[in-house]
Amino acid sequence: MPSPSPILTGIQSTGTPHLGNLLGAMLPTIHLAHTHPQNQIFCFIADLHALTTIKDPEKRKTYIYTIAAAWLALGLDKQPNALLCRQSHIPAVTELAWYLSCLTPYARLTNAHAFKDKTQQGLPVSGGLFTYPILMAADVLLYQAGQVPVGKDQLQHLELTRDVAQTFNQQYGNTFVIPEAYIHRDVPTVLGIDGRKMSKSYQNTIDVFLPEAQLYQDIMRIQTDSTPLAAPKDPETCTVFALYRLVADAHQVEAMRAQYLAGGYGYAAAKKTLAAAILERFASARERFANYMSDFPALEQRLLEGEEKARAVATETLQDVRTKLGYERALRSG
């Protein structure tokens, strides 16, 4: 019987992973690794994608280590079937991206939501942003990933990946696994401090790895309505309560709900309770994160180990692609 297909996920190195990243992608992926020990899990840091927005090399390098530290602190290091690697350290991905770009219609890329959003806003668009979906496709197909955990905003890009893989297979013979979207059904949208979806692009994130005092300051900035302290409040329309529901246990959530409905409970008190719950929920991860961030050589070693394994898989795929396209040349995995 064929071995199970790999599972792949990536996070851009554009800042420290925020609460939305942790709850919506990273922790579910670690759980997936735990419950699917037969599958290889590729967790890559998309530092090439990050170049579309982060031009400062030192900042981008620091963010790479920050994301690596977060993955490991959350428990990826306890999953023997999971590996961590930098996108930029696997040169095969850019070569494959070129081949795939030659099979992708221009009109398909103009309809990609990231490109359309920027152009409609009149913002400058680089060639890198325009071809962003092609590089994403190369990330997935290079490792023959059968499942890709994605949010709804990435489904369009995965559909393009599936289309280009099918086009290649039809023209050159069976080469790529056709990936399926893996959507975590029980993961809700995580709201940011302004009530919109939490996103670095909105600058509305909560960084659970911040020093305690700074974390409290950020949480106190969560936007709330002007309901008086003494009046009852609707927990279902409050961002503070929505976030608390994601990090506290059921008993604690119901206790806060009762306080909201009874009145005499202010938003400031709710925010302090939320901050305490986040600190409690991520206490171990915060400590481990600080330890990793104080030892960049250890992080570098973990990345190198993952990249050695990733290159072996990537090289095999790329050699097959090159042969079928008529570019026969020996490739080494080193």
C-alpha atoms as one frame of an Amber mdcrd trajectory, in Angstrom:
protein
   0.000   0.000   0.000   1.239   3.553  -0.711   2.432   5.557   2.267   0.128
   8.356   3.526   0.555  11.672   1.731   2.323  14.478   3.598   0.441  17.363
   5.203   1.856  20.847   4.643   1.320  24.274   6.174   3.237  27.556   6.114
   3.346  30.897   7.912   4.891  34.072   6.525   7.789  35.587   8.454   6.168
  39.005   8.749   6.044  39.249  12.545   5.513  37.280  15.727   2.628  34.804
  15.397  -0.450  36.308  17.035  -3.343  34.716  18.914  -5.233  34.153  15.665
  -2.270  32.297  14.150  -1.924  30.153  17.258  -5.578  29.183  17.602  -6.433
  29.087  13.916  -3.402  27.356  12.406  -0.475  26.415  14.606  -2.134  24.548
  17.480  -4.544  22.703  15.140  -1.586  21.639  12.969   0.315  20.348  16.008
  -2.807  18.449  17.045  -3.041  17.070  13.512   0.555  15.856  13.752  -0.271
  14.144  17.037  -3.408  12.433  15.735  -1.870  11.458  12.372   1.538   9.981
  13.323   1.642   8.100  10.018   1.749  11.362   8.007   4.837  13.510   7.483
   4.005  17.091   8.502   5.876  19.874   6.686   5.761  23.214   8.530   7.617
  25.799   6.496   8.399  29.436   7.201   7.406  31.415   4.099  10.276  33.895
   4.129  10.248  34.260   0.327   6.595  35.255   0.416   7.450  37.696   3.211
   9.746  39.612   0.866   6.654  41.058  -0.838   6.105  43.176   2.297   9.191
  43.018   4.549  12.216  44.522   2.782  14.547  44.833   5.801  16.773  41.704
   5.873  17.574  41.855   9.599  13.928  42.260  10.535  12.939  39.376   8.275
  15.668  37.161   9.776  14.487  37.936  13.303  10.917  37.111  12.317  12.091
  33.755  10.950  13.537  32.841  14.330  10.452  34.224  16.076   8.150  31.946
  14.114  10.433  28.953  14.589  10.527  29.612  18.340   6.734  29.873  18.468
   6.227  26.577  16.623   8.620  24.754  18.929   7.334  26.440  22.090   3.782
  25.346  21.265   4.862  21.711  21.014   5.970  21.005  17.451   9.284  19.735
  18.842   7.388  16.895  20.534   6.022  15.574  17.230   8.572  13.224  15.589
   6.654  13.250  12.283   6.834  17.062  11.934   9.678  19.069  10.460  10.328
  22.798  10.352  12.118  24.514   7.483  12.699  27.848   5.764  11.240  28.250
   2.316  14.324  30.146   1.129  16.637  27.263   2.074  14.941  24.928  -0.415
  16.033  26.369  -3.793  13.954  23.799  -5.668  10.811  25.738  -4.798  11.740
  28.742  -6.936  12.737  26.580  -9.896   9.468  24.687  -9.699   7.580  27.978
  -9.383   9.003  29.074 -12.764   7.910  25.877 -14.458   4.415  26.195 -12.991
   4.169  29.850 -13.979   4.646  28.823 -17.606   1.534  26.656 -17.333  -0.653
  29.226 -15.577  -2.841  31.629 -17.586  -2.187  35.318 -16.957  -5.909  35.975
 -16.472  -6.031  33.424 -13.648  -3.425  35.375 -11.702  -5.196  38.695 -12.228
  -8.214  37.208 -10.452  -6.244  36.206  -7.347  -7.750  38.010  -4.357  -4.474
  39.417  -2.968  -3.648  40.991  -6.331  -7.185  42.302  -6.843  -7.388  43.781
  -3.345  -4.170  45.748  -3.776  -4.972  47.000  -7.260  -8.505  48.031  -6.284
  -7.065  50.035  -3.395  -4.611  51.709  -5.756  -1.649  50.268  -3.847   1.633
  49.371  -5.558   1.816  45.770  -6.730   5.110  43.959  -7.267   5.730  41.048
  -9.599   6.234  38.968  -6.471   2.728  39.699  -5.240   1.302  38.973  -8.686
   2.966  35.540  -8.822   2.380  34.825  -5.115  -0.130  32.009  -5.866   2.411
  30.265  -8.113   5.026  30.185  -5.376   2.388  28.862  -3.005   1.544  26.142
  -5.512   5.212  25.189  -5.728   5.398  24.966  -1.927   2.569  22.447  -1.895
   3.411  20.369  -4.962   7.128  20.109  -4.258   6.456  17.952  -1.194   3.588
  15.976  -2.769   1.269  17.179  -0.015  -2.087  15.435   0.014  -3.668  17.742
   2.562  -3.167  21.455   3.179  -4.729  23.050   6.272  -6.086  26.391   5.034
  -8.458  29.133   6.037 -11.290  30.178   3.760  -9.191  33.105   2.477  -6.633
  30.664   1.043  -9.037  28.313  -0.707  -8.721  30.223  -3.980  -4.948  29.781
  -3.995  -5.281  26.071  -3.310  -7.740  25.722  -6.186  -5.126  27.251  -8.484
  -2.592  24.777  -7.095  -4.922  21.896  -7.904  -5.561  23.235 -11.410  -1.897
  23.686 -12.300  -1.049  20.239 -10.913  -3.777  18.646 -13.020  -2.608  20.564
 -16.096   0.963  19.334 -15.611  -0.158  15.750 -15.009  -2.296  15.776 -18.154
   0.483  17.159 -20.346   3.507  15.327 -18.943   2.199  12.294 -17.118   1.301
  11.607 -13.502   3.712  13.703 -11.426   2.003  15.611  -8.637  -0.390  14.577
  -5.901  -3.570  16.658  -6.219  -3.873  18.307  -2.795  -7.078  18.585  -0.807
  -7.979  21.439   1.531  -8.065  20.487   5.196 -10.313  22.929   7.032 -10.468
  22.834  10.809 -14.248  22.922  11.220 -14.124  23.703  14.938 -11.777  26.700
  14.652 -13.735  29.988  14.681 -12.608  33.338  13.359 -10.403  35.048  15.945
 -11.293  38.717  16.324  -8.696  41.443  16.649  -8.742  44.357  19.082 -10.830
  46.414  16.635 -13.511  43.746  16.169 -12.361  42.699  12.691 -10.599  39.421
  11.934  -7.219  39.394  13.677  -4.556  40.133  11.064  -1.117  41.718  10.903
  -2.317  43.741   7.920  -4.984  45.368  10.125  -2.493  45.952  12.976  -5.112
  44.629  15.401  -3.323  41.588  16.772  -2.664  40.205  20.244   0.852  38.846
  20.697   0.709  36.287  23.518   4.509  36.199  23.726   4.857  39.854  24.749
   6.097  40.779  28.241   3.192  40.628  30.681   2.811  44.388  31.155   2.788
  45.041  27.416   0.301  42.225  26.812  -2.063  43.796  29.352  -1.714  47.169
  27.620  -2.662  45.702  24.244  -5.682  43.866  25.640  -6.902  47.021  27.362
  -7.033  48.586  23.876  -9.772  46.194  22.699 -12.663  48.262  21.380 -15.958
  48.021  23.278 -19.246  49.905  23.220 -20.341  52.684  25.596 -22.737  50.666
  27.764 -22.550  52.070  31.336 -20.854  50.022  34.045 -24.081  49.335  35.930
 -26.079  48.232  32.882 -26.330  44.634  31.625 -24.223  43.889  28.541 -24.645
  41.537  25.610 -21.757  39.057  25.638 -22.535  37.904  22.086 -21.650  41.306
  20.606 -18.490  41.883  22.659 -15.000  41.211  21.267 -13.597  40.717  24.780
 -16.077  37.936  25.505 -15.535  36.365  22.067 -11.809  36.104  22.757 -12.309
  34.889  26.325 -14.477  32.067  25.026 -11.493  30.834  22.971  -8.952  30.702
  25.807 -10.943  29.908  28.975 -12.740  26.731  30.052 -16.504  26.348  29.835
 -17.110  27.072  33.532 -15.139  30.319  33.362 -16.935  31.384  30.184 -20.365
  30.857  31.743 -19.293  32.793  34.845 -18.295  35.783  32.700 -21.509  35.517
  30.688 -23.535  35.727  33.917 -21.603  38.811  35.007 -22.261  40.505  31.664
 -25.985  39.844  31.881 -26.303  40.855  35.538 -24.793  44.315  35.097 -22.338
  46.042  37.392 -19.478  44.401  35.499 -17.282  46.693  33.436 -15.329  46.055
  30.275 -12.072  46.936  32.027 -12.624  44.080  34.472 -13.468  41.743  31.586
 -10.268  42.719  29.773  -8.160  42.015  32.866  -9.822  38.629  33.192  -9.088
  37.919  29.514  -5.430  38.871  29.964  -5.131  36.581  32.981  -6.695  33.708
  31.015  -4.266  34.171  28.118  -1.311  34.243  30.494  -2.541  31.075  32.182
  -3.340  29.243  28.928   0.051  30.011  27.362   2.255  30.095  30.473   4.365
  27.116  29.430   4.601  28.236  25.793   5.650  31.753  26.859   8.468  30.350
  29.002   9.664  27.993  26.275   9.437  30.764  23.666  11.678  33.022  25.772
  14.201  30.211  26.145  14.296  29.548  22.405  14.623  33.251  21.581  17.647
  33.465  23.856  19.404  30.707  21.903  19.408  31.405  18.155  22.058  28.702
  17.482  19.638  26.075  18.841  16.883  27.399  16.590  19.238  27.389  13.618
  20.148  23.764  14.296  16.486  22.731  14.403  15.855  24.488  11.096  18.893
  22.904   9.437  17.756  19.452  10.512  14.324  20.002   9.015  15.733  21.503
   5.826  17.978  18.535   5.187  14.945  16.244   5.191  12.843  18.677   3.153
  15.540  19.033   0.470  15.660  15.269  -0.023  11.942  15.183  -0.849  12.120
  18.369  -2.925  15.049  17.126  -4.972  13.265  13.906  -5.888  10.172  15.790
  -7.064  12.147  18.387  -9.004  14.257  15.750 -10.738  11.087  14.060 -11.957
   9.721  17.405 -13.190  12.964  18.328 -14.960  13.113  14.959 -16.694   9.557
  15.203 -17.952  10.127  18.757 -19.203  13.317  17.742 -20.978  15.742  19.475
 -18.601  17.694  16.420 -17.577  20.415  17.201 -15.097  21.542  15.374 -11.998
  20.426  17.062  -8.784  21.851  16.477  -5.338  19.876  16.718  -2.111  22.742
  18.292  -0.194
